[in-house]
Coordinates of C-alpha atoms and ligand atoms in Angstrom, one line a residue:
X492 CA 4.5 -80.7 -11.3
X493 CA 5.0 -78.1 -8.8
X494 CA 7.7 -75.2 -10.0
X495 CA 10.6 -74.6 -8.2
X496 CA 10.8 -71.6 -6.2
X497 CA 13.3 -69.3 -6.0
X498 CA 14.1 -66.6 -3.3
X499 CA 15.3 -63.5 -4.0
X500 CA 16.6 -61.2 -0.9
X501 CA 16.5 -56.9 -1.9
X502 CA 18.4 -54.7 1.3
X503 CA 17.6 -51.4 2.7
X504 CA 20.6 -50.0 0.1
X505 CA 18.6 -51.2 -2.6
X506 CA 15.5 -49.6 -1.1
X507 CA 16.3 -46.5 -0.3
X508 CA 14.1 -44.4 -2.2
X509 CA 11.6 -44.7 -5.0
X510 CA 13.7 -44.8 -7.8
X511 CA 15.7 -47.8 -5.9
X512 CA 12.0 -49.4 -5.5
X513 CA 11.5 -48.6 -9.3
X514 CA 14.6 -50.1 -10.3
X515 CA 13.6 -53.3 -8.5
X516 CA 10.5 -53.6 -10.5
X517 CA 12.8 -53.5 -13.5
X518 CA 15.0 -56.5 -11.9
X519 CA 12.4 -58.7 -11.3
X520 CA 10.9 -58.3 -14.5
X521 CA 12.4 -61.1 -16.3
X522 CA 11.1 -63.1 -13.8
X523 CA 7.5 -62.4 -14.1
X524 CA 7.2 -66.3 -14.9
X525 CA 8.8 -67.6 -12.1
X526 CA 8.1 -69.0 -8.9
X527 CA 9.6 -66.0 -6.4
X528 CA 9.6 -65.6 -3.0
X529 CA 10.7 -62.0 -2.2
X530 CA 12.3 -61.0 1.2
X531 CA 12.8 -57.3 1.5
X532 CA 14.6 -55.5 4.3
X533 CA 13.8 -51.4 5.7
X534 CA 13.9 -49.1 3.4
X535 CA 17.7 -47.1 3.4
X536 CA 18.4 -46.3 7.0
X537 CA 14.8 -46.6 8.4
X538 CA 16.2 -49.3 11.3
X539 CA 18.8 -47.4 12.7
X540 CA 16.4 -44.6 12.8
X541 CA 13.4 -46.7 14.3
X542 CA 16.4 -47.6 17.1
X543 CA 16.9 -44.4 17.8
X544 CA 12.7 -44.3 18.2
X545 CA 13.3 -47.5 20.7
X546 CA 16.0 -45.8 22.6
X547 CA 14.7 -42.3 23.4
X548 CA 11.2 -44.3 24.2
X549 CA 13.2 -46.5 26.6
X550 CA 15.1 -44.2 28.4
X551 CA 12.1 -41.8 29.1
X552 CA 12.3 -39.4 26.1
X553 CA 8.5 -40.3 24.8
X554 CA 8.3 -36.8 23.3
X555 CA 11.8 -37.2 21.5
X556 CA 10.4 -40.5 20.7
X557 CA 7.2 -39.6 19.0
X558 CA 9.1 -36.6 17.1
X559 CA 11.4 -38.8 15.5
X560 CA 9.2 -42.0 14.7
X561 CA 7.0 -38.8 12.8
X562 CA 10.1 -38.1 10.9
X563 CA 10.1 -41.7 9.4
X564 CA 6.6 -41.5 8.6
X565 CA 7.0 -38.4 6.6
X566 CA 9.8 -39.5 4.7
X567 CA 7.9 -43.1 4.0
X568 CA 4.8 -40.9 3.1
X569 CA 7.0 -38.5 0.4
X570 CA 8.2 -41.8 -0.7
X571 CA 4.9 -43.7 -1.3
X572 CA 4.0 -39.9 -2.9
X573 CA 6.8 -40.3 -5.5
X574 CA 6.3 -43.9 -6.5
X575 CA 2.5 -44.0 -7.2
X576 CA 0.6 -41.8 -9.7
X577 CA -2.4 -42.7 -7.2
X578 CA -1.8 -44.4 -4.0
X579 CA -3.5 -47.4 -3.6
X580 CA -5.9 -47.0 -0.5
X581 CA -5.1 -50.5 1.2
X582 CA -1.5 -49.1 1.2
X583 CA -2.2 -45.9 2.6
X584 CA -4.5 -47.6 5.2
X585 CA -2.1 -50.1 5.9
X586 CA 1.2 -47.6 6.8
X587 CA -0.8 -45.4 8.5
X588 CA -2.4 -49.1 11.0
X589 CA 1.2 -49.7 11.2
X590 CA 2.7 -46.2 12.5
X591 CA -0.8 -45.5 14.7
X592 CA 0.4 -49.0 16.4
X593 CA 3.5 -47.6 17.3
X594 CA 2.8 -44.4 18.7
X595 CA 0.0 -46.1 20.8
X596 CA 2.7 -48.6 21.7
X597 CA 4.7 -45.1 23.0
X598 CA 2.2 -44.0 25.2
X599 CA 2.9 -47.2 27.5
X600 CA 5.7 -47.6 30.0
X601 CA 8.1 -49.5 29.1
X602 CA 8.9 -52.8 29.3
X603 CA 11.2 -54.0 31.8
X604 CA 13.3 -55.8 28.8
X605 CA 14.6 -53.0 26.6
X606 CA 15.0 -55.8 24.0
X607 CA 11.9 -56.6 24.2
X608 CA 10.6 -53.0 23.7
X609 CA 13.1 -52.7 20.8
X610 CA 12.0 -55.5 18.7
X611 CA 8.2 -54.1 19.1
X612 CA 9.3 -51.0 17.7
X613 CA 12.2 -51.8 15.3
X614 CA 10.5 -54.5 13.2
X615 CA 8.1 -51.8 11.6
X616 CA 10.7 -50.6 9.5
X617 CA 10.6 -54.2 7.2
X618 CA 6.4 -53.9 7.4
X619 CA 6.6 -51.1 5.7
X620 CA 9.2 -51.6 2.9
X621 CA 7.1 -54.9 2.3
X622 CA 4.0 -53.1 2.1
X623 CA 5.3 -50.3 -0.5
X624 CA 7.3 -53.1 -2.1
X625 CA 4.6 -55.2 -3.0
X626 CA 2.1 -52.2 -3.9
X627 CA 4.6 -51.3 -6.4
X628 CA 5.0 -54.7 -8.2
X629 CA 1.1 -55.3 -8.4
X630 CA 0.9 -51.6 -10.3
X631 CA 3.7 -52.5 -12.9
X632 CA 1.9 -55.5 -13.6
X633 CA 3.6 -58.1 -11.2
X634 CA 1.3 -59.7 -9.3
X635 CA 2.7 -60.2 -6.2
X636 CA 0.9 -61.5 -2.5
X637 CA 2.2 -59.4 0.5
X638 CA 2.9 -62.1 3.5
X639 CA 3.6 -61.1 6.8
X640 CA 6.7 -63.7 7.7
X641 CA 5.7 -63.6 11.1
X642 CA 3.1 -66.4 10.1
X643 CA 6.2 -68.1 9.3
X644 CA 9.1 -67.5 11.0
X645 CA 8.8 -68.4 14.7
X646 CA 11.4 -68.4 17.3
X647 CA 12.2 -68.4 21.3
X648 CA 11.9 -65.3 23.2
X649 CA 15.4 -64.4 22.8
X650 CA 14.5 -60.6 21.7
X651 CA 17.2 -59.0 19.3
X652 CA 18.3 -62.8 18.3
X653 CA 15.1 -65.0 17.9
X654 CA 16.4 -68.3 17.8
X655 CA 14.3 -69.8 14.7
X656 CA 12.1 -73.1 15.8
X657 CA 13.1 -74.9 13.0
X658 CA 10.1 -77.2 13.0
X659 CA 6.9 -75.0 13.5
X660 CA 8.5 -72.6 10.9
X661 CA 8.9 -75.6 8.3
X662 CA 5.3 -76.6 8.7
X663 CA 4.1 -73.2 8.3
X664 CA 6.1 -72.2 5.4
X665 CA 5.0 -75.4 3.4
X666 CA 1.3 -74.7 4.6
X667 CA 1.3 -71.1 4.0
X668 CA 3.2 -69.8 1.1
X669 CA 2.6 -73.1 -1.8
X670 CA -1.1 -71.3 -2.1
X671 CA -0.1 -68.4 -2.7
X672 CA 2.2 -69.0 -4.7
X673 CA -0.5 -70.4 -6.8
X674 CA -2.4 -67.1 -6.9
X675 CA 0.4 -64.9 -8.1
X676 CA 3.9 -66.1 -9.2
X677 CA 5.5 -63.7 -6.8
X678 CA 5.5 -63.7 -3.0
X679 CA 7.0 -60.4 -0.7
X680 CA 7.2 -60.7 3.1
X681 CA 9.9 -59.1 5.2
X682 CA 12.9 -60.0 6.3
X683 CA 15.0 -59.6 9.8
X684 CA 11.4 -60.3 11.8
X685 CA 9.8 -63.4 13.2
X686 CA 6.8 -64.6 16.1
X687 CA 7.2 -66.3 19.9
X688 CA 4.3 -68.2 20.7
X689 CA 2.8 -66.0 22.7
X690 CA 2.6 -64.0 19.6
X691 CA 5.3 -61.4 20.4
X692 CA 7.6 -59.8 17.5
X693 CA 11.2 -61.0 17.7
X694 CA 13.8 -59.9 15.2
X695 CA 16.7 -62.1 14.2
X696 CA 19.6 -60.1 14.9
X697 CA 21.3 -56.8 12.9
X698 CA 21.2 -57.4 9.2
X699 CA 19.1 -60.4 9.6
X700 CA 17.5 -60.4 6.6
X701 CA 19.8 -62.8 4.8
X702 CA 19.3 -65.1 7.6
X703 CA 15.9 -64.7 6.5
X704 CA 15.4 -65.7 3.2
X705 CA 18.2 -68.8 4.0
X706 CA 15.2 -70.0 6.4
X707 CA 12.4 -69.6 3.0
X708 CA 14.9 -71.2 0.7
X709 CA 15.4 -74.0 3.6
X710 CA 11.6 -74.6 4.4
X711 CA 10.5 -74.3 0.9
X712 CA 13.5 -76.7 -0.8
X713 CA 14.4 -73.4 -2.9
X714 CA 16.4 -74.0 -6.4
X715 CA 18.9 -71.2 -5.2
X716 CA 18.7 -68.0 -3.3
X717 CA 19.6 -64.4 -4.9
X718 CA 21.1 -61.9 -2.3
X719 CA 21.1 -58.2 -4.6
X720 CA 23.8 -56.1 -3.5
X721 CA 25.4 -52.9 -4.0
X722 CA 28.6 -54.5 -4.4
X723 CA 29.2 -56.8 -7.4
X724 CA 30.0 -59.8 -5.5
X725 CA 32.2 -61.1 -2.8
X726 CA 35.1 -59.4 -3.3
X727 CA 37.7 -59.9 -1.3
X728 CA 38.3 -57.6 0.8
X729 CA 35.3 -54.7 2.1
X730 CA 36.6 -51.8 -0.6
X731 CA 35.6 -48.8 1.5
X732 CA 39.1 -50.2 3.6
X733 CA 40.9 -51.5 1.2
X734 CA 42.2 -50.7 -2.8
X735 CA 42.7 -53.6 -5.0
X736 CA 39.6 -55.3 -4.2
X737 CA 38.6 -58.4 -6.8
X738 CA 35.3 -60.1 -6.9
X739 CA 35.6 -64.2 -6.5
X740 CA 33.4 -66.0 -9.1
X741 CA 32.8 -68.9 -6.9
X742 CA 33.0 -69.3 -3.3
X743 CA 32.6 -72.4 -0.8
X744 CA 30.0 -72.2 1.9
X745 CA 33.0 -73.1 4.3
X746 CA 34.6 -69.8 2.6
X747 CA 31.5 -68.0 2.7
X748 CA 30.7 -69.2 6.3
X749 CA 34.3 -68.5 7.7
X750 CA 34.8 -65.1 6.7
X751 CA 31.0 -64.2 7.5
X752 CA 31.4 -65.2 10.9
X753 CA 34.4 -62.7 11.5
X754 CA 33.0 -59.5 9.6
X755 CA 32.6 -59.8 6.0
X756 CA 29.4 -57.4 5.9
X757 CA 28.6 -58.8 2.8
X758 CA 26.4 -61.7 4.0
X759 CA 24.9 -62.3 7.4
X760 CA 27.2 -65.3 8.9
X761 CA 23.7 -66.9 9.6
X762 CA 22.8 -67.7 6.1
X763 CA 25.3 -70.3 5.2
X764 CA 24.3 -72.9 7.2
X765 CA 20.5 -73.3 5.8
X766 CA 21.9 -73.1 3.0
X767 CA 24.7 -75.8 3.2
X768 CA 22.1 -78.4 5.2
X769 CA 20.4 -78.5 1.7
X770 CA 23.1 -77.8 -1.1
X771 CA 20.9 -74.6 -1.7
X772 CA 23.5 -72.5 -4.0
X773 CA 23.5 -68.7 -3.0
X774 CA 24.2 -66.2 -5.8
X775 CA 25.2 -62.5 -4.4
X776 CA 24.8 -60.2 -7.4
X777 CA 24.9 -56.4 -8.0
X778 CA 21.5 -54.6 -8.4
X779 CA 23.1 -51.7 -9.7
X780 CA 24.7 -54.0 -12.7
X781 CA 22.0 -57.1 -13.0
X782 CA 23.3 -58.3 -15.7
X783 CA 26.6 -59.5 -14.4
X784 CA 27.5 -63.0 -12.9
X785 CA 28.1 -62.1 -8.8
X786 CA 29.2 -65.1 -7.4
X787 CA 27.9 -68.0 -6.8
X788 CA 28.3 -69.9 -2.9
X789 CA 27.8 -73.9 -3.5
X790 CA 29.6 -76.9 -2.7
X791 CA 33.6 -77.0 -1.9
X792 CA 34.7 -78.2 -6.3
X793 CA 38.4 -77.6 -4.7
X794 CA 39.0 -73.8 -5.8
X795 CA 42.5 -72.2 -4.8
X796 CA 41.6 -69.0 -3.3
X797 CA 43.2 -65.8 -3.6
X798 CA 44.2 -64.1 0.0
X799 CA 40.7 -62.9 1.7
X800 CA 40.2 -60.3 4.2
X801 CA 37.8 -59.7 6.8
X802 CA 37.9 -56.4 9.1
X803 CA 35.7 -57.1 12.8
X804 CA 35.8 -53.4 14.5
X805 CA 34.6 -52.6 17.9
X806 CA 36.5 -55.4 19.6
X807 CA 37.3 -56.3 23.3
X808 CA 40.5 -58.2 24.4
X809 CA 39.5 -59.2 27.9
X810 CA 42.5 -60.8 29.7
X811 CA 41.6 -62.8 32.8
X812 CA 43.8 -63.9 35.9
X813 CA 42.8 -66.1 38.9
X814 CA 42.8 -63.8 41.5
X815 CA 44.4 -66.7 44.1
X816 CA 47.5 -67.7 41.8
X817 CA 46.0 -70.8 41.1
X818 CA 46.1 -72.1 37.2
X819 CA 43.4 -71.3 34.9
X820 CA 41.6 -75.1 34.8
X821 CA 39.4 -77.0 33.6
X822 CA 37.0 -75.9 36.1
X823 CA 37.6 -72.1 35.8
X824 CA 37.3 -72.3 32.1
X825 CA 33.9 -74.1 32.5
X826 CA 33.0 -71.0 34.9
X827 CA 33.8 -68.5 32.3
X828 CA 31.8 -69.9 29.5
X829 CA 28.5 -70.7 32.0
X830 CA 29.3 -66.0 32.0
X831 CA 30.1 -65.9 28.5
X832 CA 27.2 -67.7 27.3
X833 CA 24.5 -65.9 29.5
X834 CA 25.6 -62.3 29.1
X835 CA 25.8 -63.3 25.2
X836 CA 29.2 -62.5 24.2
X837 CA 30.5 -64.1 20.8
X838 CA 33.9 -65.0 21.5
X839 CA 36.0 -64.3 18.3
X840 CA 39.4 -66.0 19.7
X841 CA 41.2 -67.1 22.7
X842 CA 44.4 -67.6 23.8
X843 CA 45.4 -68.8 27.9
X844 CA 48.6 -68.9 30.0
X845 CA 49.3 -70.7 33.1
X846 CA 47.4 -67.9 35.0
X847 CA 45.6 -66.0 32.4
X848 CA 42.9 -66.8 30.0
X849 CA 42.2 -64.1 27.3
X850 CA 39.4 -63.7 25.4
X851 CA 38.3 -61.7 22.1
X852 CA 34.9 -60.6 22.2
X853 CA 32.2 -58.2 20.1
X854 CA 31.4 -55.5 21.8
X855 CA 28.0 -54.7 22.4
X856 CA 26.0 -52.4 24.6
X857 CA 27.3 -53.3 28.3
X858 CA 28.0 -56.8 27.6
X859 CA 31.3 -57.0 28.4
X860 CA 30.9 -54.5 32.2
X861 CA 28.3 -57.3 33.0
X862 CA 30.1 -60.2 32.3
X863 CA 33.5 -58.9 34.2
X864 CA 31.2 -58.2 37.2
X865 CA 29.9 -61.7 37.2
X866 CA 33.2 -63.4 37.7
X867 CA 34.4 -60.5 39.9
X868 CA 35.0 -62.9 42.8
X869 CA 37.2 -65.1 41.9
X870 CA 39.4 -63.5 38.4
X871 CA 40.4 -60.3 38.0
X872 CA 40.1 -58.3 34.9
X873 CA 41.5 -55.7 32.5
X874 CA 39.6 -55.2 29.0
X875 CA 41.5 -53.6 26.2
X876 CA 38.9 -52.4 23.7
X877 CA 38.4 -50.1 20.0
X878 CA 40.1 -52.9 18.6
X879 CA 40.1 -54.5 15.4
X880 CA 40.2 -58.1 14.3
X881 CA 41.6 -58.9 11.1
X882 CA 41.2 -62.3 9.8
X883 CA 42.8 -63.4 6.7
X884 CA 41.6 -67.0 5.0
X885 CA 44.5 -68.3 2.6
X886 CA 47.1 -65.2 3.6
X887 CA 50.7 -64.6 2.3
X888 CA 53.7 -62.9 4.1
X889 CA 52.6 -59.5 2.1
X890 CA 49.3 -59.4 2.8
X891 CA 49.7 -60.0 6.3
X892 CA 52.8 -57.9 6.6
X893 CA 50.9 -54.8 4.6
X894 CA 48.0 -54.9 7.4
X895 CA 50.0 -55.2 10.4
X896 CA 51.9 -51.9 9.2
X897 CA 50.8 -48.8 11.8
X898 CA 49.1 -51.1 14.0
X899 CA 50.1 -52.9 17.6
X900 CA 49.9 -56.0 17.2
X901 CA 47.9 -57.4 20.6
X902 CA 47.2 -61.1 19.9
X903 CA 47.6 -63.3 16.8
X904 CA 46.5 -67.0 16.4
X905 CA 47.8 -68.4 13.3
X906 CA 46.2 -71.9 11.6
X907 CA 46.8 -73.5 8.3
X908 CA 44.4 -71.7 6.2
X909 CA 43.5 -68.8 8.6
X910 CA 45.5 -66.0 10.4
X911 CA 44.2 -63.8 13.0
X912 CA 44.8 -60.7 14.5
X913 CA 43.4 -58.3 17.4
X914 CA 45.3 -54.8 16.7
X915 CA 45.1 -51.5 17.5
X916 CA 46.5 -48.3 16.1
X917 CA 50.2 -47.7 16.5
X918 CA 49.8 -44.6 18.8
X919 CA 51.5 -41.0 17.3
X920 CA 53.8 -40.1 19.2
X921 CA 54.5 -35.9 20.1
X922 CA 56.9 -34.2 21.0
X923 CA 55.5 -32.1 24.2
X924 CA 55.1 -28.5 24.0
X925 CA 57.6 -27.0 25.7
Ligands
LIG157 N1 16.7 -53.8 8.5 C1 17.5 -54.7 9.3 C2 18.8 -54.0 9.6 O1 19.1 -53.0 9.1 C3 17.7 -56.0 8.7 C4 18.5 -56.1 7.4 O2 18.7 -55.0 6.8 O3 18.9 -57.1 7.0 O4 19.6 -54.5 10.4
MG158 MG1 20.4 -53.9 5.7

């Protein structure tokens, strides 16, 4: 009988140099018997540097461009340097195909999509940690086959948040990775990236790499999925905000999925659901302490839960008011969300008054100037943004009392297990020089 597979998922944190890549060699030691399929992310910071690369490109800076994608190839090369005694030349040969595609891909002119553009240039950053990943387990004696998930992964053309065709990616993952797993008991491919058909690089959204190994553990019918962090668990509250953080041993996916969605970095909201379809339990553990528990994300078994906090910056309270007087209806409403969906806003909460509708929103690039002009005719607008979103799942009258302290409170929507608010900082007032 076939072995089950498992999926383990390493992030940039835990690749950030190459004693982080050494250290994951040690992890997956124990393993060597197992069936693994690895999904790595970018080394450390190499996406938002590679953004930076897709944003001087795009707005006419090839020079700028060019200088800083040569930056990340340096540092990549002093990394390779440090890891291998002798470089293997297939991985030498392969970084430098990679990085020569990109630079030839800088001479052109731009696309007329900049997302488009970005996706070409961003997605090199999980080639490469995938490359040096998997070179690094085959010379400590893991023998590991590099895939490229591309052949796996494919999704619409909606560049910056391929939309995965869930279908064609099942057939390929069954047809593709079973043989190699045969080969060698360990399999590396990248995460955050996928294919259009017409053979185009998508990528699945910021911090998609979760979302990534969630679609392996899905297609393949994993036994669980590992996601190796840098915290040691889902704690309950993000602990560069907040003191008197705990970790929760167990979670459910509705937990896991609720606070995801409103900005608990410590998964990508995406992952749950894959997950969930197939009772796939999720384990988030530390790298830096392997050895612990982390906790596990399965089925609802009832848990109480302590209060949980999720923090959602770089918020935008739009309020919007028929221009004519007339109620906000049924109609109106429908108008709004034909906007909201096409300019791509993810609305967070809502609230409306006989004349107003108001609407909390992420915001992203010029997402929000688009979408007000759009509806320009017939609603006016005022946006309200910096904000925060707090949402706490299972909150008390302290918790929610000790985060509203300092901060205006601008909107608050309260339900049985959940309480949300959009606040700002209470302003400091000055006395005026005189
Ligand atoms: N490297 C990508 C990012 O930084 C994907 C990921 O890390 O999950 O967003
Ligand atoms: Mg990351």
């Amino acid at each position: 009988m076939q072995k089950k597979v498992n999926v383990f998922k390493f992030g940039g944190a835990s690749l950030k140099d190459a004693s982080a890549i050494r250290h994951v060699g040690e992890i997956l030691q124990p393993f060597a018997g197992d069936s693994l399929v690895i999904v790595v992310s970018a080394m450390g910071k190499t996406t938002n540097a590679l953004e930076e690369v897709a944003h001087a490109y795009w707005h006419g800076k090839p020079d700028e461009a060019r200088q800083k994608l040569h930056d990340i190839h340096q540092s990549t090369t002093a990394i390779i340097q440090e890891l291998f005694a002798e470089v293997p030349e297939e991985l030498t040969a392969s970084i430098n195909d990679l990085f020569v595609s990109v630079e030839w891909a800088l001479d052109e002119t731009p696309n007329e999509e900049y997302d488009f553009d970005y996706d070409q240039i961003v997605s090199l950053g999980e080639l490469i940690s995938s490359h040096i990943v998997a070179a690094h387990l085959n010379a400590v004696g893991l023998p590991t086959s590099w895939l490229d998930a591309r052949d796996v992964i494919q999704t619409d053309n909606t560049y910056r948040e391929g939309w995965v065709k869930w279908p064609e990616t099942e057939e390929r993952a069954d047809r593709l990775v079973p043989p190699l797993l045969k080969e060698t008991n360990f399999v590396l491919t990248q995460g955050f990236i996928g294919n259009t058909s017409e053979n185009y690089t998508t990528t699945l959204g910021r911090e998609g790499s979760d979302y990534s190994a969630a679609i392996f553990s899905y297609c393949l019918n994993a036994e669980a999925m590992s996601i190796w962090k840098d915290v040691p668990g889902v704690l309950t509250a993000d602990p560069r905000i907040f003191e008197n953080v705990s970790k929760i041993d167990r979670l459910s996916y509705r937990e896991a999925i609720e606070m995801t969605y409103y900005g608990a970095k410590v998964i990508h909201p995406k992952t749950i659901k894959p997950l969930q379809n197939k009772s796939i339990p999720l384990y988030v553990r530390s790298f830096i302490e392997p050895e612990l528990e982390g906790t596990f994300v399965t089925d609802d078994a009832g848990d109480a839960y302590p209060p949980m906090v999720a923090v959602e910056p770089d918020q935008a309270l739009i309020n919007i008011s028929t221009r004519d007087f007339s109620f906000v209806a049924e109609h109106h409403i429908k108008e709004l969300f034909e906007h909201i969906t096409t300019t791509r806003l993810q609305v967070n909460m809502m609230q409306n008054t006989a004349i107003s509708f108001n609407v909390v929103v992420n915001d992203i690039d010029d997402r929000v100037e688009r979408f007000c002009t759009l509806i320009d005719e017939n609603f006016k607008t005022t946006v309200d943004r910096n904000l925060e979103l707090i949402t706490i799942r299972h909150y008390t009258p302290d918790v929610v009392e000790s985060l509203r302290r300092g901060k205006v409170n601008l909107l608050e929507g309260r339900l049985p297990l959940t309480l949300q608010m959009v606040v700002k900082d209470v302003p400091v007032m000055r006395r005026k020089e005189s």
